[in-house]
Amino acid sequence: MKYKYMRIQGRETSWITKYPKGIFSMCWRMIQDGVMSKEDEEIFCNIDQWFKRRLPEPEPCKNGEPVITFFKTETTEEMQKVIEPAMQLLDKYAHEYDVVYTNFVGTVVYEDKWQVAVRVENGKMV
């Protein structure tokens, strides 16, 4: 079966969305908590900068709205290769996560070539 969307998410919830945190939030939290080594922090920051240079930040995310994002599987082969070292960092520090593939994401409030942002209420996609 071919899936339209993919999300890498943790087992802990975001205080904004009440939905599982995404990979960027998880890695930034490990940096803020002093969990990652300086070398690993640099690896993640390079990944983060790569994404910031290539993907627009969805307006709802900038505004702190309760949304989550999914990558579109059809256009994210390169992104999946770039994000792999961040997943390896989660593994290295035993930070639990799931890779979720789905065709159903709820109400899309933002969309571009690479990703969608979906409204979340009370920890559920709407």
Tab-separated table of N, CA, C and O in Angstrom, residues 36-82:
chain	number	residue	atom	x	y	z
A	36	MET	N	22.137	16.069	24.831
A	36	MET	CA	23.024	15.787	23.695
A	36	MET	C	24.427	16.336	23.933
A	36	MET	O	24.592	17.390	24.538
A	37	SER	N	25.393	15.621	23.380
A	37	SER	CA	26.764	16.137	23.375
A	37	SER	C	26.830	17.321	22.421
A	37	SER	O	25.939	17.504	21.572
A	38	LYS	N	27.879	18.126	22.524
A	38	LYS	CA	28.049	19.284	21.626
A	38	LYS	C	28.159	18.821	20.174
A	38	LYS	O	27.640	19.464	19.269
A	39	GLU	N	28.810	17.696	19.938
A	39	GLU	CA	28.954	17.178	18.572
A	39	GLU	C	27.590	16.779	18.001
A	39	GLU	O	27.282	17.072	16.847
A	40	ASP	N	26.786	16.111	18.826
A	40	ASP	CA	25.459	15.695	18.367
A	40	ASP	C	24.538	16.898	18.189
A	40	ASP	O	23.732	16.939	17.268
A	41	GLU	N	24.681	17.880	19.069
A	41	GLU	CA	23.900	19.116	18.928
A	41	GLU	C	24.214	19.781	17.586
A	41	GLU	O	23.319	20.238	16.887
A	42	GLU	N	25.482	19.802	17.211
A	42	GLU	CA	25.882	20.395	15.932
A	42	GLU	C	25.292	19.615	14.760
A	42	GLU	O	24.824	20.210	13.781
A	43	ILE	N	25.282	18.295	14.853
A	43	ILE	CA	24.669	17.470	13.802
A	43	ILE	C	23.205	17.851	13.639
A	43	ILE	O	22.734	18.100	12.523
A	44	PHE	N	22.473	17.916	14.760
A	44	PHE	CA	21.059	18.253	14.657
A	44	PHE	C	20.843	19.676	14.147
A	44	PHE	O	19.962	19.914	13.310
A	45	CYS	N	21.631	20.627	14.623
A	45	CYS	CA	21.461	22.020	14.170
A	45	CYS	C	21.696	22.139	12.669
A	45	CYS	O	21.009	22.916	11.986
A	46	ASN	N	22.639	21.377	12.125
A	46	ASN	CA	22.859	21.372	10.678
A	46	ASN	C	21.642	20.821	9.940
A	46	ASN	O	21.265	21.328	8.886
A	47	ILE	N	21.039	19.781	10.483
A	47	ILE	CA	19.817	19.215	9.893
A	47	ILE	C	18.700	20.256	9.932
A	47	ILE	O	18.015	20.498	8.932
A	48	ASP	N	18.523	20.879	11.081
A	48	ASP	CA	17.486	21.892	11.244
A	48	ASP	C	17.684	23.039	10.246
A	48	ASP	O	16.722	23.492	9.619
A	49	GLN	N	18.922	23.482	10.091
A	49	GLN	CA	19.205	24.565	9.141
A	49	GLN	C	18.926	24.137	7.702
A	49	GLN	O	18.428	24.928	6.899
A	50	TRP	N	19.232	22.891	7.368
A	50	TRP	CA	18.951	22.377	6.018
A	50	TRP	C	17.454	22.510	5.734
A	50	TRP	O	17.046	22.971	4.679
A	51	PHE	N	16.627	22.093	6.686
A	51	PHE	CA	15.179	22.177	6.507
A	51	PHE	C	14.710	23.620	6.444
A	51	PHE	O	13.851	23.964	5.625
A	52	LYS	N	15.247	24.471	7.287
A	52	LYS	CA	14.830	25.882	7.287
A	52	LYS	C	15.174	26.573	5.976
A	52	LYS	O	14.444	27.463	5.541
A	53	ARG	N	16.279	26.177	5.356
A	53	ARG	CA	16.661	26.776	4.068
A	53	ARG	C	15.795	26.281	2.910
A	53	ARG	O	15.636	26.971	1.920
A	54	ARG	N	15.251	25.090	3.016
A	54	ARG	CA	14.555	24.482	1.877
A	54	ARG	C	13.041	24.434	1.987
A	54	ARG	O	12.349	24.399	0.985
A	55	LEU	N	12.514	24.381	3.199
A	55	LEU	CA	11.066	24.271	3.374
A	55	LEU	C	10.530	25.540	4.025
A	55	LEU	O	11.111	26.025	4.994
A	56	PRO	N	9.417	26.037	3.519
A	56	PRO	CA	8.798	27.176	4.200
A	56	PRO	C	8.226	26.719	5.535
A	56	PRO	O	7.774	25.582	5.670
A	57	GLU	N	8.302	27.592	6.535
A	57	GLU	CA	7.678	27.260	7.809
A	57	GLU	C	6.204	27.614	7.701
A	57	GLU	O	5.859	28.763	7.407
A	58	PRO	N	5.318	26.640	7.917
A	58	PRO	CA	3.880	26.920	7.790
A	58	PRO	C	3.452	28.061	8.718
A	58	PRO	O	3.867	28.127	9.880
A	59	GLU	N	2.661	28.966	8.178
A	59	GLU	CA	2.183	30.115	8.947
A	59	GLU	C	1.518	29.702	10.268
A	59	GLU	O	1.787	30.323	11.301
A	60	PRO	N	0.672	28.658	10.272
A	60	PRO	CA	0.072	28.251	11.550
A	60	PRO	C	1.125	27.840	12.590
A	60	PRO	O	0.940	28.069	13.784
A	61	CYS	N	2.243	27.270	12.144
A	61	CYS	CA	3.316	26.902	13.074
A	61	CYS	C	3.985	28.154	13.636
A	61	CYS	O	4.251	28.244	14.831
A	62	LYS	N	4.257	29.117	12.758
A	62	LYS	CA	4.856	30.379	13.201
A	62	LYS	C	3.985	31.075	14.236
A	62	LYS	O	4.493	31.704	15.154
A	63	ASN	N	2.682	30.966	14.071
A	63	ASN	CA	1.737	31.643	14.956
A	63	ASN	C	1.458	30.876	16.243
A	63	ASN	O	0.657	31.316	17.062
A	64	GLY	N	2.063	29.692	16.401
A	64	GLY	CA	1.850	28.903	17.611
A	64	GLY	C	0.476	28.267	17.688
A	64	GLY	O	-0.002	27.935	18.765
A	65	GLU	N	-0.171	28.100	16.520
A	65	GLU	CA	-1.494	27.477	16.488
A	65	GLU	C	-1.372	25.982	16.780
A	65	GLU	O	-0.327	25.379	16.561
A	66	PRO	N	-2.448	25.365	17.252
A	66	PRO	CA	-2.402	23.928	17.552
A	66	PRO	C	-2.474	23.093	16.269
A	66	PRO	O	-3.533	22.656	15.846
A	67	VAL	N	-1.313	22.928	15.631
A	67	VAL	CA	-1.222	22.136	14.404
A	67	VAL	C	-0.039	21.182	14.526
A	67	VAL	O	0.877	21.401	15.313
A	68	ILE	N	-0.086	20.120	13.729
A	68	ILE	CA	1.046	19.214	13.572
A	68	ILE	C	1.334	19.119	12.087
A	68	ILE	O	0.474	19.428	11.258
A	69	THR	N	2.526	18.697	11.742
A	69	THR	CA	2.894	18.599	10.335
A	69	THR	C	3.224	17.162	9.958
A	69	THR	O	3.682	16.370	10.792
A	70	PHE	N	2.966	16.865	8.706
A	70	PHE	CA	3.310	15.588	8.098
A	70	PHE	C	4.095	15.872	6.828
A	70	PHE	O	3.778	16.811	6.098
A	71	PHE	N	5.100	15.053	6.537
A	71	PHE	CA	5.769	15.114	5.248
A	71	PHE	C	4.906	14.402	4.220
A	71	PHE	O	4.246	13.408	4.533
A	72	LYS	N	4.924	14.896	2.996
A	72	LYS	CA	4.285	14.185	1.886
A	72	LYS	C	5.278	13.140	1.383
A	72	LYS	O	6.411	13.466	1.044
A	73	THR	N	4.865	11.901	1.322
A	73	THR	CA	5.796	10.832	0.954
A	73	THR	C	6.244	10.925	-0.499
A	73	THR	O	7.352	10.508	-0.820
A	74	GLU	N	5.427	11.481	-1.368
A	74	GLU	CA	5.781	11.545	-2.794
A	74	GLU	C	6.942	12.492	-3.075
A	74	GLU	O	7.634	12.327	-4.070
A	75	THR	N	7.148	13.485	-2.221
A	75	THR	CA	8.165	14.491	-2.504
A	75	THR	C	9.247	14.578	-1.435
A	75	THR	O	10.010	15.534	-1.411
A	76	THR	N	9.348	13.566	-0.580
A	76	THR	CA	10.257	13.714	0.558
A	76	THR	C	11.401	12.712	0.608
A	76	THR	O	12.026	12.554	1.652
A	77	GLU	N	11.718	12.074	-0.495
A	77	GLU	CA	12.799	11.090	-0.468
A	77	GLU	C	14.114	11.716	0.011
A	77	GLU	O	14.795	11.177	0.876
A	78	GLU	N	14.460	12.889	-0.516
A	78	GLU	CA	15.689	13.565	-0.098
A	78	GLU	C	15.608	13.962	1.372
A	78	GLU	O	16.556	13.793	2.133
A	79	MET	N	14.448	14.478	1.801
A	79	MET	CA	14.283	14.896	3.191
A	79	MET	C	14.424	13.715	4.142
A	79	MET	O	14.988	13.852	5.225
A	80	GLN	N	13.928	12.568	3.744
A	80	GLN	CA	14.038	11.396	4.611
A	80	GLN	C	15.500	11.018	4.820
A	80	GLN	O	15.883	10.593	5.905
A	81	LYS	N	16.327	11.199	3.795
A	81	LYS	CA	17.758	10.915	3.937
A	81	LYS	C	18.414	11.918	4.884
A	81	LYS	O	19.279	11.559	5.672
A	82	VAL	N	17.990	13.174	4.801
A	82	VAL	CA	18.570	14.213	5.648
A	82	VAL	C	18.137	14.052	7.102
A	82	VAL	O	18.921	14.294	8.024
